[in-house]
Amino acid sequence: MSQSLSTRTQMGRWKPASGKRSQNQEIIHLRVGETVFITTRYTLCKESSYLQSLLSDRKQQLTDGTYFVDADPKLFAYILRYLRHGIYPVLLSGRGGHDLTTYVTIERFAADLQIEGLAKWLHDKHYESAIECSVSFDAVMNPNYVGPTILSRPYLPTDDVDFLVASTSSNNGRVWEVKKRFTVRPEAILRDHA
């Protein structure tokens, strides 16, 4: 496709529009670490005065046409998702709590890029209100127990649960299944609602 914009026709198909792209719609190739991100100038510059300054200085453009930011591309992916869609990052660690290390790192990176809205959201720890956690306890049968069962549902090895032994003195085979459910609150993670 040429440098022109695409527009939707009445039949729902895309066709190239006449004319050139405006400067805001210019496609930018940004090399962050070893990864190239492709987006528009508008997306990168609408909240970041650092990126606006970088992209306005043609001397910063590399010979292959890309601009370079020496940073972790995995972290920049969260920044770009925020700039594109207004979605704040919500990250859980493997233990079910928030991934505080990544939050602090993204916050510092956002501050360096002068993306104040994202940096402030992370600094103020709004991610803590973005997830609702509910815990329930259900008695289930130990899969290694041989004997009469008093439960209606056996434990399946594929269930993703944590266990607590109900009683160490009893041999009835009961354990407690701890079900953790995490629910994302969209109004807490979308920029337009936060």
Short mmCIF file of C-alpha atoms in Angstrom, two decimals:
data_model
loop_
_atom_site.label_atom_id
_atom_site.label_comp_id
_atom_site.label_asym_id
_atom_site.label_seq_id
_atom_site.Cartn_x
_atom_site.Cartn_y
_atom_site.Cartn_z
CA MET A 1 0.00 0.00 0.00
CA SER A 2 1.22 3.51 -0.70
CA GLN A 3 1.88 6.26 1.83
CA SER A 4 -1.75 7.36 1.62
CA LEU A 5 -4.43 6.61 4.19
CA SER A 6 -6.98 3.87 3.89
CA THR A 7 -10.69 4.56 4.14
CA ARG A 8 -13.68 2.27 4.43
CA THR A 9 -16.04 2.28 1.45
CA GLN A 10 -19.81 1.85 1.67
CA MET A 11 -19.33 -1.85 0.94
CA GLY A 12 -17.05 -2.17 3.97
CA ARG A 13 -13.85 -2.70 2.00
CA TRP A 14 -10.70 -0.69 2.50
CA LYS A 15 -9.34 1.46 -0.28
CA PRO A 16 -6.42 3.86 -0.40
CA ALA A 17 -7.35 7.49 0.09
CA SER A 18 -5.95 10.18 -2.11
CA GLY A 19 -3.33 12.58 -0.81
CA LYS A 20 -0.46 12.25 1.61
CA ARG A 21 -0.44 11.37 5.27
CA SER A 22 -0.45 14.26 7.66
CA GLN A 23 2.61 14.49 9.86
CA ASN A 24 0.65 13.06 12.84
CA GLN A 25 -0.30 9.97 10.83
CA GLU A 26 3.28 9.39 9.70
CA ILE A 27 4.40 5.82 10.33
CA ILE A 28 7.34 5.66 12.73
CA HIS A 29 9.72 2.75 13.22
CA LEU A 30 11.06 2.92 16.75
CA ARG A 31 13.84 0.52 17.72
CA VAL A 32 13.64 -0.18 21.44
CA GLY A 33 16.54 -2.41 22.39
CA GLU A 34 16.56 -5.16 19.78
CA THR A 35 12.87 -4.85 18.80
CA VAL A 36 11.32 -2.52 16.23
CA PHE A 37 7.89 -1.11 17.07
CA ILE A 38 5.78 0.37 14.27
CA THR A 39 3.21 3.00 15.12
CA THR A 40 2.23 6.55 14.23
CA ARG A 41 3.91 9.78 15.24
CA TYR A 42 0.64 10.88 16.86
CA THR A 43 0.50 7.79 19.10
CA LEU A 44 4.04 8.31 20.33
CA CYS A 45 3.86 12.09 20.76
CA LYS A 46 0.37 12.73 22.14
CA GLU A 47 1.46 12.27 25.78
CA SER A 48 5.25 12.12 25.66
CA SER A 49 7.24 15.32 25.27
CA TYR A 50 10.41 13.19 25.30
CA LEU A 51 9.31 11.15 22.27
CA GLN A 52 8.00 14.31 20.61
CA SER A 53 11.45 15.87 20.96
CA LEU A 54 13.20 12.70 19.76
CA LEU A 55 11.04 12.41 16.64
CA SER A 56 11.26 16.10 15.76
CA ASP A 57 15.06 15.93 15.55
CA ARG A 58 15.93 14.29 12.22
CA LYS A 59 19.53 13.96 13.44
CA GLN A 60 18.24 11.29 15.83
CA GLN A 61 16.97 9.18 12.93
CA LEU A 62 19.25 6.24 12.11
CA THR A 63 20.40 5.48 8.57
CA ASP A 64 17.72 2.78 8.21
CA GLY A 65 15.00 5.34 9.06
CA THR A 66 14.34 4.10 12.60
CA TYR A 67 14.67 6.01 15.84
CA PHE A 68 16.46 4.33 18.75
CA VAL A 69 15.57 4.15 22.44
CA ASP A 70 17.94 2.14 24.61
CA ALA A 71 15.44 0.32 26.81
CA ASP A 72 13.76 -3.02 27.46
CA PRO A 73 11.30 -3.78 24.63
CA LYS A 74 9.07 -5.86 26.94
CA LEU A 75 8.53 -2.82 29.13
CA PHE A 76 8.00 -0.54 26.14
CA ALA A 77 5.19 -2.84 24.97
CA TYR A 78 3.22 -1.80 28.10
CA ILE A 79 3.98 1.87 27.38
CA LEU A 80 2.86 1.56 23.76
CA ARG A 81 -0.35 -0.26 24.75
CA TYR A 82 -1.09 2.63 27.09
CA LEU A 83 -0.34 5.24 24.40
CA ARG A 84 -2.40 3.42 21.75
CA HIS A 85 -5.42 2.29 23.73
CA GLY A 86 -5.31 4.06 27.10
CA ILE A 87 -4.97 0.75 28.95
CA TYR A 88 -2.97 0.83 32.16
CA PRO A 89 -0.85 -2.26 32.89
CA VAL A 90 -2.19 -4.76 35.42
CA LEU A 91 0.40 -7.42 36.18
CA LEU A 92 0.13 -10.34 38.57
CA SER A 93 3.11 -12.32 39.78
CA GLY A 94 3.19 -16.11 39.77
CA ARG A 95 2.06 -16.08 43.40
CA GLY A 96 -1.13 -14.16 42.63
CA GLY A 97 -0.10 -10.75 43.95
CA HIS A 98 0.83 -7.70 41.92
CA ASP A 99 4.19 -7.72 40.12
CA LEU A 100 5.58 -4.73 42.01
CA THR A 101 9.04 -4.91 40.45
CA THR A 102 7.63 -4.53 36.95
CA TYR A 103 5.30 -1.73 38.08
CA VAL A 104 8.22 0.25 39.52
CA THR A 105 10.29 -0.33 36.38
CA ILE A 106 7.47 0.76 34.06
CA GLU A 107 6.83 3.79 36.28
CA ARG A 108 10.48 4.85 36.04
CA PHE A 109 10.50 4.28 32.26
CA ALA A 110 7.25 6.27 31.83
CA ALA A 111 8.74 9.11 33.89
CA ASP A 112 11.89 9.07 31.72
CA LEU A 113 9.69 9.24 28.60
CA GLN A 114 7.70 12.06 30.26
CA ILE A 115 4.41 10.18 30.10
CA GLU A 116 3.00 11.75 33.23
CA GLY A 117 -0.44 10.11 33.24
CA LEU A 118 0.95 6.57 33.26
CA ALA A 119 3.77 7.37 35.69
CA LYS A 120 1.32 8.99 38.13
CA TRP A 121 -1.17 6.09 37.88
CA LEU A 122 1.61 3.65 38.77
CA HIS A 123 3.13 5.90 41.45
CA ASP A 124 -0.28 6.30 43.12
CA LYS A 125 -0.73 2.49 42.99
CA HIS A 126 -4.10 2.62 41.26
CA TYR A 127 -3.43 -0.95 40.07
CA GLU A 128 -4.38 -2.07 43.58
CA SER A 129 -8.01 -1.18 42.86
CA ALA A 130 -7.94 -2.66 39.35
CA ILE A 131 -8.25 -6.29 40.46
CA GLU A 132 -10.88 -7.80 42.71
CA CYS A 133 -9.93 -11.08 44.33
CA SER A 134 -12.38 -13.56 45.79
CA VAL A 135 -11.44 -16.70 47.68
CA SER A 136 -13.67 -19.67 48.39
CA PHE A 137 -13.02 -22.94 50.21
CA ASP A 138 -14.58 -26.19 49.06
CA ALA A 139 -14.01 -29.63 50.57
CA VAL A 140 -12.78 -32.14 48.00
CA MET A 141 -11.37 -35.64 48.03
CA ASN A 142 -7.63 -36.22 48.16
CA PRO A 143 -6.74 -38.09 44.93
CA ASN A 144 -4.38 -40.40 46.86
CA TYR A 145 -6.98 -41.35 49.47
CA VAL A 146 -8.35 -44.89 49.37
CA GLY A 147 -11.59 -45.29 51.29
CA PRO A 148 -15.20 -44.07 51.44
CA THR A 149 -15.85 -40.63 50.07
CA ILE A 150 -18.20 -38.06 51.53
CA LEU A 151 -17.82 -35.57 48.71
CA SER A 152 -19.83 -35.10 45.55
CA ARG A 153 -16.90 -34.01 43.36
CA PRO A 154 -13.47 -35.63 43.24
CA TYR A 155 -10.37 -33.54 42.82
CA LEU A 156 -9.06 -33.54 39.26
CA PRO A 157 -5.29 -33.37 38.74
CA THR A 158 -5.84 -30.68 36.08
CA ASP A 159 -7.57 -28.31 38.54
CA ASP A 160 -5.53 -25.17 39.19
CA VAL A 161 -5.94 -24.87 42.94
CA ASP A 162 -4.01 -24.65 46.20
CA PHE A 163 -4.66 -27.12 49.02
CA LEU A 164 -4.81 -27.02 52.79
CA VAL A 165 -5.07 -30.25 54.78
CA ALA A 166 -8.35 -30.19 56.67
CA SER A 167 -7.17 -32.39 59.52
CA THR A 168 -3.93 -34.20 60.18
CA SER A 169 -5.49 -36.55 62.77
CA SER A 170 -8.31 -37.75 60.52
CA ASN A 171 -7.93 -40.29 57.74
CA ASN A 172 -11.10 -39.31 55.89
CA GLY A 173 -9.13 -37.98 52.91
CA ARG A 174 -10.68 -34.52 53.00
CA VAL A 175 -8.71 -31.52 51.89
CA TRP A 176 -9.84 -27.99 51.28
CA GLU A 177 -9.68 -26.60 47.78
CA VAL A 178 -8.84 -22.92 47.84
CA LYS A 179 -10.28 -21.25 44.76
CA LYS A 180 -8.88 -17.85 43.92
CA ARG A 181 -10.68 -15.77 41.34
CA PHE A 182 -9.31 -12.51 39.99
CA THR A 183 -11.57 -10.08 38.19
CA VAL A 184 -10.31 -7.04 36.32
CA ARG A 185 -12.35 -3.88 36.82
CA PRO A 186 -12.32 -2.17 33.37
CA GLU A 187 -13.19 1.22 34.83
CA ALA A 188 -9.96 1.07 36.85
CA ILE A 189 -7.59 0.28 33.98
CA LEU A 190 -8.90 2.41 31.11
CA ARG A 191 -7.46 5.92 30.86
CA ASP A 192 -10.80 7.49 29.93
CA HIS A 193 -12.39 6.14 33.11
CA ALA A 194 -9.56 6.41 35.65
#
